[in-house]
mmCIF file of C-alpha atoms in Angstrom:
data_model
loop_
_atom_site.group_PDB
_atom_site.id
_atom_site.type_symbol
_atom_site.label_atom_id
_atom_site.label_comp_id
_atom_site.label_asym_id
_atom_site.label_seq_id
_atom_site.Cartn_x
_atom_site.Cartn_y
_atom_site.Cartn_z
ATOM 1 C CA MET A 342 22.074 11.961 32.208
ATOM 2 C CA ASN A 343 19.456 9.395 33.059
ATOM 3 C CA ILE A 344 17.948 8.179 30.316
ATOM 4 C CA GLN A 345 14.036 6.723 31.879
ATOM 5 C CA THR A 346 11.515 7.927 28.547
ATOM 6 C CA VAL A 347 12.522 7.252 25.119
ATOM 7 C CA GLY A 348 10.635 8.553 22.132
ATOM 8 C CA ILE A 349 10.697 6.151 18.924
ATOM 9 C CA ILE A 350 10.109 7.399 15.062
ATOM 10 C CA GLY A 351 9.350 5.135 12.780
ATOM 11 C CA ALA A 352 6.668 2.004 13.805
ATOM 12 C CA GLY A 353 8.576 0.052 10.917
ATOM 13 C CA GLN A 354 10.856 -3.458 11.272
ATOM 14 C CA MET A 355 13.642 -1.432 13.181
ATOM 15 C CA GLY A 356 11.745 0.628 15.317
ATOM 16 C CA ASN A 357 8.889 -1.679 16.814
ATOM 17 C CA GLY A 358 11.814 -3.971 17.477
ATOM 18 C CA ILE A 359 13.624 -0.853 19.235
ATOM 19 C CA ALA A 360 10.591 -0.014 20.736
ATOM 20 C CA HIS A 361 10.351 -3.697 22.409
ATOM 21 C CA VAL A 362 13.819 -3.843 24.222
ATOM 22 C CA PHE A 363 13.178 -1.116 25.869
ATOM 23 C CA ALA A 364 10.171 -1.860 27.021
ATOM 24 C CA THR A 365 11.168 -4.724 28.799
ATOM 25 C CA SER A 366 14.481 -3.235 30.228
ATOM 26 C CA GLY A 367 12.083 -0.960 31.849
ATOM 27 C CA PHE A 368 12.037 2.332 29.779
ATOM 28 C CA ASP A 369 8.964 4.304 29.387
ATOM 29 C CA VAL A 370 8.197 4.529 25.541
ATOM 30 C CA SER A 371 6.550 6.594 23.290
ATOM 31 C CA LEU A 372 5.943 4.395 19.940
ATOM 32 C CA ASN A 373 5.702 7.502 16.729
ATOM 33 C CA ASP A 374 4.424 6.966 12.920
ATOM 34 C CA ILE A 375 2.883 8.717 10.715
ATOM 35 C CA SER A 376 0.261 5.728 9.933
ATOM 36 C CA GLN A 377 -1.594 4.557 12.767
ATOM 37 C CA ASP A 378 -2.609 1.313 10.721
ATOM 38 C CA ALA A 379 1.660 0.890 11.548
ATOM 39 C CA LEU A 380 1.394 1.843 14.806
ATOM 40 C CA THR A 381 -2.041 -1.078 14.997
ATOM 41 C CA SER A 382 0.725 -3.633 13.391
ATOM 42 C CA ALA A 383 3.533 -2.840 15.955
ATOM 43 C CA MET A 384 2.102 -3.219 18.729
ATOM 44 C CA SER A 385 0.402 -6.735 17.401
ATOM 45 C CA ARG A 386 4.278 -7.771 16.822
ATOM 46 C CA ILE A 387 5.313 -6.927 20.067
ATOM 47 C CA GLU A 388 2.992 -8.410 21.390
ATOM 48 C CA LYS A 389 3.504 -11.679 19.481
ATOM 49 C CA ASN A 390 7.106 -11.967 20.256
ATOM 50 C CA THR A 391 7.211 -10.808 23.909
ATOM 51 C CA ALA A 392 4.686 -13.659 23.914
ATOM 52 C CA ARG A 393 7.144 -15.796 22.342
ATOM 53 C CA GLN A 394 9.684 -14.687 24.793
ATOM 54 C CA VAL A 395 7.085 -16.001 27.630
ATOM 55 C CA SER A 396 6.603 -19.684 26.148
ATOM 56 C CA LYS A 397 10.019 -20.147 25.691
ATOM 57 C CA SER A 398 10.717 -18.886 29.694
ATOM 58 C CA GLN A 399 12.487 -15.952 28.443
ATOM 59 C CA MET A 400 10.226 -13.743 30.472
ATOM 60 C CA SER A 401 7.400 -13.640 32.521
ATOM 61 C CA GLU A 402 4.099 -13.100 32.262
ATOM 62 C CA ALA A 403 4.136 -10.438 34.894
ATOM 63 C CA ASN A 404 7.247 -8.420 33.138
ATOM 64 C CA ARG A 405 5.435 -9.133 29.804
ATOM 65 C CA ALA A 406 2.454 -7.292 30.860
ATOM 66 C CA ALA A 407 4.420 -4.576 32.483
ATOM 67 C CA ALA A 408 6.388 -4.418 29.620
ATOM 68 C CA LEU A 409 3.478 -3.881 27.060
ATOM 69 C CA SER A 410 1.844 -1.209 29.075
ATOM 70 C CA ARG A 411 5.266 0.790 29.289
ATOM 71 C CA ILE A 412 4.800 1.171 25.443
ATOM 72 C CA SER A 413 2.221 4.012 24.269
ATOM 73 C CA THR A 414 1.189 5.426 21.080
ATOM 74 C CA THR A 415 0.949 8.642 18.657
ATOM 75 C CA THR A 416 0.722 9.857 15.400
ATOM 76 C CA GLU A 417 1.406 13.479 16.750
ATOM 77 C CA LEU A 418 5.481 13.832 16.377
ATOM 78 C CA GLY A 419 5.156 16.752 18.851
ATOM 79 C CA GLU A 420 4.239 14.050 21.707
ATOM 80 C CA LEU A 421 7.963 12.815 21.204
ATOM 81 C CA GLY A 422 9.454 16.337 22.276
ATOM 82 C CA GLY A 423 10.079 15.953 25.949
ATOM 83 C CA CYS A 424 11.577 12.500 25.912
ATOM 84 C CA ASP A 425 15.194 11.982 27.640
ATOM 85 C CA LEU A 426 16.246 10.703 24.346
ATOM 86 C CA VAL A 427 14.295 10.211 20.842
ATOM 87 C CA ILE A 428 15.078 7.504 18.630
ATOM 88 C CA GLU A 429 14.886 8.206 14.731
ATOM 89 C CA ALA A 430 13.610 4.725 12.965
ATOM 90 C CA ALA A 431 12.573 5.881 9.827
ATOM 91 C CA THR A 432 13.284 5.033 6.055
ATOM 92 C CA GLU A 433 16.874 4.643 5.286
ATOM 93 C CA ARG A 434 16.808 8.611 3.287
ATOM 94 C CA GLU A 435 18.616 11.583 4.696
ATOM 95 C CA SER A 436 15.769 13.882 3.265
ATOM 96 C CA ILE A 437 12.896 12.065 5.205
ATOM 97 C CA LYS A 438 15.162 12.226 8.633
ATOM 98 C CA ASP A 439 15.958 16.095 8.146
ATOM 99 C CA GLN A 440 12.491 16.215 7.871
ATOM 100 C CA ILE A 441 11.665 14.882 10.992
ATOM 101 C CA PHE A 442 14.767 16.158 12.750
ATOM 102 C CA SER A 443 13.291 19.908 11.679
ATOM 103 C CA GLY A 444 9.302 18.915 12.581
ATOM 104 C CA LEU A 445 10.537 16.894 16.110
ATOM 105 C CA ALA A 446 13.060 20.641 16.874
ATOM 106 C CA PRO A 447 9.844 23.304 18.160
ATOM 107 C CA SER A 448 8.448 20.687 20.398
ATOM 108 C CA LEU A 449 11.979 19.448 21.798
ATOM 109 C CA ALA A 450 12.851 19.955 25.787
ATOM 110 C CA ASP A 451 16.544 21.186 26.361
ATOM 111 C CA HIS A 452 17.753 18.372 28.434
ATOM 112 C CA THR A 453 16.267 16.077 25.162
ATOM 113 C CA LEU A 454 19.072 13.691 23.302
ATOM 114 C CA LEU A 455 18.311 11.950 19.436
ATOM 115 C CA ALA A 456 19.871 9.509 18.077
ATOM 116 C CA THR A 457 19.678 8.485 14.567
ATOM 117 C CA ASN A 458 19.217 4.397 14.018
ATOM 118 C CA THR A 459 20.985 5.177 9.998
ATOM 119 C CA SER A 460 22.525 2.121 9.320
ATOM 120 C CA SER A 461 24.546 4.174 6.986
ATOM 121 C CA LEU A 462 24.429 7.730 6.630
ATOM 122 C CA SER A 463 26.901 10.475 8.275
ATOM 123 C CA ILE A 464 25.844 11.120 11.512
ATOM 124 C CA THR A 465 27.831 14.409 11.671
ATOM 125 C CA ARG A 466 26.312 15.618 8.759
ATOM 126 C CA LEU A 467 22.370 15.210 10.288
ATOM 127 C CA ALA A 468 23.010 16.465 13.494
ATOM 128 C CA ALA A 469 24.471 20.348 12.282
ATOM 129 C CA LYS A 470 20.636 20.377 10.871
ATOM 130 C CA THR A 471 19.808 20.500 14.431
ATOM 131 C CA ASP A 472 20.087 22.520 16.608
ATOM 132 C CA ARG A 473 22.303 20.179 19.485
ATOM 133 C CA PRO A 474 24.779 18.369 17.482
ATOM 134 C CA GLU A 475 26.809 17.582 20.344
ATOM 135 C CA ARG A 476 23.449 16.027 22.162
ATOM 136 C CA PHE A 477 23.156 13.608 18.708
ATOM 137 C CA MET A 478 24.825 10.531 17.543
ATOM 138 C CA GLY A 479 24.478 7.640 15.489
ATOM 139 C CA VAL A 480 22.464 4.370 17.710
ATOM 140 C CA HIS A 481 22.996 1.827 15.151
ATOM 141 C CA PHE A 482 20.402 -1.967 16.203
ATOM 142 C CA MET A 483 20.943 -4.584 14.497
ATOM 143 C CA ASN A 484 17.917 -6.751 12.872
ATOM 144 C CA PRO A 485 15.691 -8.227 14.415
ATOM 145 C CA VAL A 486 16.660 -5.887 17.551
ATOM 146 C CA PRO A 487 15.310 -8.623 20.008
ATOM 147 C CA LEU A 488 17.441 -10.998 19.157
ATOM 148 C CA MET A 489 20.916 -9.224 18.115
ATOM 149 C CA GLU A 490 23.388 -8.364 20.656
ATOM 150 C CA LEU A 491 25.464 -5.710 18.809
ATOM 151 C CA VAL A 492 24.325 -2.381 18.973
ATOM 152 C CA GLU A 493 26.669 0.519 17.319
ATOM 153 C CA LEU A 494 27.933 3.855 18.602
ATOM 154 C CA ILE A 495 28.608 6.278 16.253
ATOM 155 C CA ARG A 496 29.842 10.029 17.340
ATOM 156 C CA GLY A 497 29.376 13.213 15.302
ATOM 157 C CA ILE A 498 32.129 15.379 15.140
ATOM 158 C CA ALA A 499 30.729 17.176 17.357
ATOM 159 C CA THR A 500 28.866 14.416 19.690
ATOM 160 C CA SER A 501 30.077 15.241 23.791
ATOM 161 C CA GLU A 502 31.646 12.813 25.529
ATOM 162 C CA THR A 503 28.655 12.924 27.916
ATOM 163 C CA THR A 504 25.876 11.915 25.497
ATOM 164 C CA TYR A 505 28.216 9.559 24.098
ATOM 165 C CA GLN A 506 28.940 7.747 28.057
ATOM 166 C CA THR A 507 25.047 8.239 28.731
ATOM 167 C CA MET A 508 24.567 6.373 25.200
ATOM 168 C CA LEU A 509 26.890 3.586 26.565
ATOM 169 C CA GLY A 510 25.081 3.401 29.690
ATOM 170 C CA VAL A 511 21.843 2.588 27.709
ATOM 171 C CA VAL A 512 23.217 0.067 25.656
ATOM 172 C CA GLU A 513 24.524 -1.629 28.793
ATOM 173 C CA ARG A 514 20.848 -1.515 30.557
ATOM 174 C CA LEU A 515 19.243 -2.978 27.007
ATOM 175 C CA ASN A 516 22.028 -5.926 27.674
ATOM 176 C CA LYS A 517 23.454 -5.379 24.698
ATOM 177 C CA THR A 518 26.822 -4.632 23.165
ATOM 178 C CA SER A 519 28.236 -1.960 21.777
ATOM 179 C CA ALA A 520 31.087 -1.024 18.977
ATOM 180 C CA SER A 521 32.161 2.395 18.566
ATOM 181 C CA ALA A 522 32.819 3.485 14.771
ATOM 182 C CA GLU A 523 33.950 6.629 13.526
ATOM 183 C CA ASP A 524 31.264 7.984 11.498
ATOM 184 C CA TYR A 525 32.327 6.796 7.691
ATOM 185 C CA PRO A 526 29.999 5.726 5.025
ATOM 186 C CA GLY A 527 28.645 2.136 6.564
ATOM 187 C CA PHE A 528 30.182 2.246 9.783
ATOM 188 C CA ILE A 529 31.652 -1.110 10.567
ATOM 189 C CA VAL A 530 28.700 -3.540 9.758
ATOM 190 C CA ASN A 531 27.530 -2.345 6.529
ATOM 191 C CA ARG A 532 30.791 -1.449 5.263
ATOM 192 C CA ILE A 533 32.110 -5.218 5.666
ATOM 193 C CA LEU A 534 28.369 -6.855 5.334
ATOM 194 C CA ILE A 535 26.611 -5.390 2.443
ATOM 195 C CA PRO A 536 29.617 -5.164 -0.057
ATOM 196 C CA MET A 537 29.880 -9.071 0.685
ATOM 197 C CA ILE A 538 25.940 -9.745 -0.349
ATOM 198 C CA ASN A 539 26.920 -7.341 -3.662
ATOM 199 C CA GLU A 540 29.115 -9.097 -4.359
ATOM 200 C CA ALA A 541 27.456 -12.121 -3.588
ATOM 201 C CA VAL A 542 25.238 -10.908 -6.593
ATOM 202 C CA TYR A 543 28.080 -10.283 -9.169
ATOM 203 C CA ALA A 544 28.604 -13.329 -8.735
ATOM 204 C CA LEU A 545 25.172 -14.649 -9.532
ATOM 205 C CA TYR A 546 25.528 -11.701 -12.095
ATOM 206 C CA GLU A 547 27.591 -13.153 -13.842
ATOM 207 C CA GLY A 548 26.325 -16.470 -13.927
ATOM 208 C CA VAL A 549 29.634 -18.054 -11.195
ATOM 209 C CA GLY A 550 26.729 -19.856 -9.523
ATOM 210 C CA ASN A 551 23.244 -19.739 -9.299
ATOM 211 C CA VAL A 552 21.259 -18.262 -5.880
ATOM 212 C CA ALA A 553 21.055 -22.060 -4.564
ATOM 213 C CA SER A 554 24.603 -22.526 -4.610
ATOM 214 C CA ILE A 555 25.749 -19.520 -3.431
ATOM 215 C CA ASP A 556 23.938 -19.619 -0.572
ATOM 216 C CA ALA A 557 24.666 -23.332 0.178
ATOM 217 C CA SER A 558 28.416 -22.335 -0.061
ATOM 218 C CA MET A 559 27.865 -19.678 2.179
ATOM 219 C CA LYS A 560 26.639 -21.696 4.710
ATOM 220 C CA LEU A 561 28.254 -24.412 4.573
ATOM 221 C CA GLY A 562 31.465 -23.089 3.551
ATOM 222 C CA ALA A 563 31.798 -20.277 5.476
ATOM 223 C CA HIS A 564 29.557 -21.620 8.540
ATOM 224 C CA HIS A 565 27.658 -18.517 7.771
ATOM 225 C CA PRO A 566 23.720 -18.767 9.186
ATOM 226 C CA MET A 567 22.223 -17.258 6.134
ATOM 227 C CA GLY A 568 23.651 -16.847 2.245
ATOM 228 C CA PRO A 569 24.357 -13.764 1.378
ATOM 229 C CA LEU A 570 21.514 -13.282 -1.229
ATOM 230 C CA GLU A 571 18.797 -14.605 1.157
ATOM 231 C CA LEU A 572 20.775 -11.989 3.874
ATOM 232 C CA GLY A 573 19.900 -9.567 1.588
ATOM 233 C CA ASP A 574 16.028 -10.196 1.010
ATOM 234 C CA PHE A 575 15.876 -10.526 4.445
ATOM 235 C CA ILE A 576 17.760 -6.882 4.869
ATOM 236 C CA GLY A 577 15.646 -5.909 2.242
ATOM 237 C CA LEU A 578 17.279 -5.559 -1.438
ATOM 238 C CA ASP A 579 16.211 -1.724 -1.345
ATOM 239 C CA THR A 580 18.198 -1.376 1.698
ATOM 240 C CA CYS A 581 20.886 -2.898 0.345
ATOM 241 C CA LEU A 582 20.694 -0.832 -3.019
ATOM 242 C CA ALA A 583 20.968 2.321 -0.440
ATOM 243 C CA ILE A 584 24.035 1.206 1.730
ATOM 244 C CA MET A 585 25.917 0.580 -1.756
ATOM 245 C CA ASN A 586 25.287 3.956 -2.919
ATOM 246 C CA VAL A 587 25.707 5.772 0.211
ATOM 247 C CA LEU A 588 29.507 4.261 0.165
ATOM 248 C CA HIS A 589 30.151 4.124 -3.399
ATOM 249 C CA ASP A 590 29.507 8.050 -3.192
ATOM 250 C CA GLY A 591 30.716 8.520 0.065
ATOM 251 C CA LEU A 592 34.416 6.266 -0.649
ATOM 252 C CA ALA A 593 34.259 7.428 -4.068
ATOM 253 C CA ASP A 594 35.850 4.126 -5.017
ATOM 254 C CA THR A 595 34.811 1.352 -7.808
ATOM 255 C CA LYS A 596 34.692 -1.676 -5.899
ATOM 256 C CA TYR A 597 31.499 -0.418 -3.970
ATOM 257 C CA ARG A 598 29.321 0.122 -7.382
ATOM 258 C CA PRO A 599 26.191 -1.623 -6.692
ATOM 259 C CA CYS A 600 25.650 -4.660 -9.447
ATOM 260 C CA PRO A 601 23.503 -3.893 -12.050
ATOM 261 C CA LEU A 602 21.553 -7.006 -11.219
ATOM 262 C CA LEU A 603 20.654 -5.547 -7.883
ATOM 263 C CA VAL A 604 19.523 -2.578 -9.174
ATOM 264 C CA LYS A 605 16.989 -4.351 -11.993
ATOM 265 C CA TYR A 606 15.308 -5.880 -8.789
ATOM 266 C CA VAL A 607 14.707 -2.827 -6.543
ATOM 267 C CA GLU A 608 13.691 -1.709 -9.686
ATOM 268 C CA ALA A 609 10.857 -4.498 -10.812
ATOM 269 C CA GLY A 610 10.014 -3.977 -6.420
ATOM 270 C CA TRP A 611 11.356 -7.120 -6.092
ATOM 271 C CA VAL A 612 12.438 -6.354 -2.810
ATOM 272 C CA GLY A 613 12.980 -9.009 -1.354
ATOM 273 C CA ARG A 614 10.739 -11.267 2.089
ATOM 274 C CA LYS A 615 8.888 -8.121 3.028
ATOM 275 C CA CYS A 616 7.389 -7.651 -0.707
ATOM 276 C CA GLY A 617 7.260 -11.614 -1.086
ATOM 277 C CA GLN A 618 9.784 -11.730 -3.849
ATOM 278 C CA GLY A 619 13.232 -11.178 -4.077
ATOM 279 C CA PHE A 620 16.062 -13.639 -4.925
ATOM 280 C CA TYR A 621 13.831 -16.092 -3.446
ATOM 281 C CA ASP A 622 9.816 -16.217 -4.338
ATOM 282 C CA TYR A 623 7.910 -16.422 -0.274
ATOM 283 C CA ARG A 624 4.887 -16.744 -1.391
ATOM 284 C CA GLY A 625 4.958 -20.552 -1.186
ATOM 285 C CA GLU A 626 5.265 -22.618 1.524
ATOM 286 C CA THR A 627 8.828 -22.674 0.998
ATOM 287 C CA PRO A 628 11.040 -19.951 -0.510
ATOM 288 C CA VAL A 629 11.731 -20.909 -3.970
ATOM 289 C CA PRO A 630 14.962 -19.228 -5.839
ATOM 290 C CA THR A 631 13.652 -16.544 -8.899
ATOM 291 C CA ARG A 632 17.350 -17.270 -10.804
#
């Protein structure tokens, strides 16, 4: 199947990044959100990020203008129904995703493929609640989308080979690399990454080290580009906790128990960069550890 028109649901950090890479790869994009302010903010970010690419000679000004012209925005979910591919990139809550796919169903064209950018939820379960489980799969982009090379492709139990092969081709057109994962909680990346962050929080909770020493140890001792606590703040501690809960509930293993300190930070609303405070305080010129 030839994919040319792509609908993206959710104009947040992931949604606007996905819109960016599709538009700059020649796809026609319709970006949807319930908030017009979110759409305006998303377009502003895409304009800023593409301008940066031009300044770094990664894109010509003509190609930038063409890419921006390929993006339209809408608050009406039904307007995405005729797209060749619709990708849901909303909040990582299954009830919200179910509601979105249910609301989209009446307007969907027969040929439309559905995908979710979920980072941990069951593809099979999400697909089973739609009218086209064979044309549904997980397409998990990494954050920040324009910079990260990997896309996880996750088939549900009913996903057809045609749908899978089509999405392999889409990822290739985006000039990214696909990694195929089985439909288990967390897939590959978050099955490994988020428990590492959770273990770093345990190390902090138990007094093994402070924020600065834990992050410095992993950056300098394991050559990680970001320390695990800094990375947790970047991802969003609420997202990290949600994924840990999915792993703990889905795999029923105590090694996936969320650290009580992670729970406490989320309960306090200290969820990382997006709110200005997490394991670091970002409200000044330089991030300052909070513990």
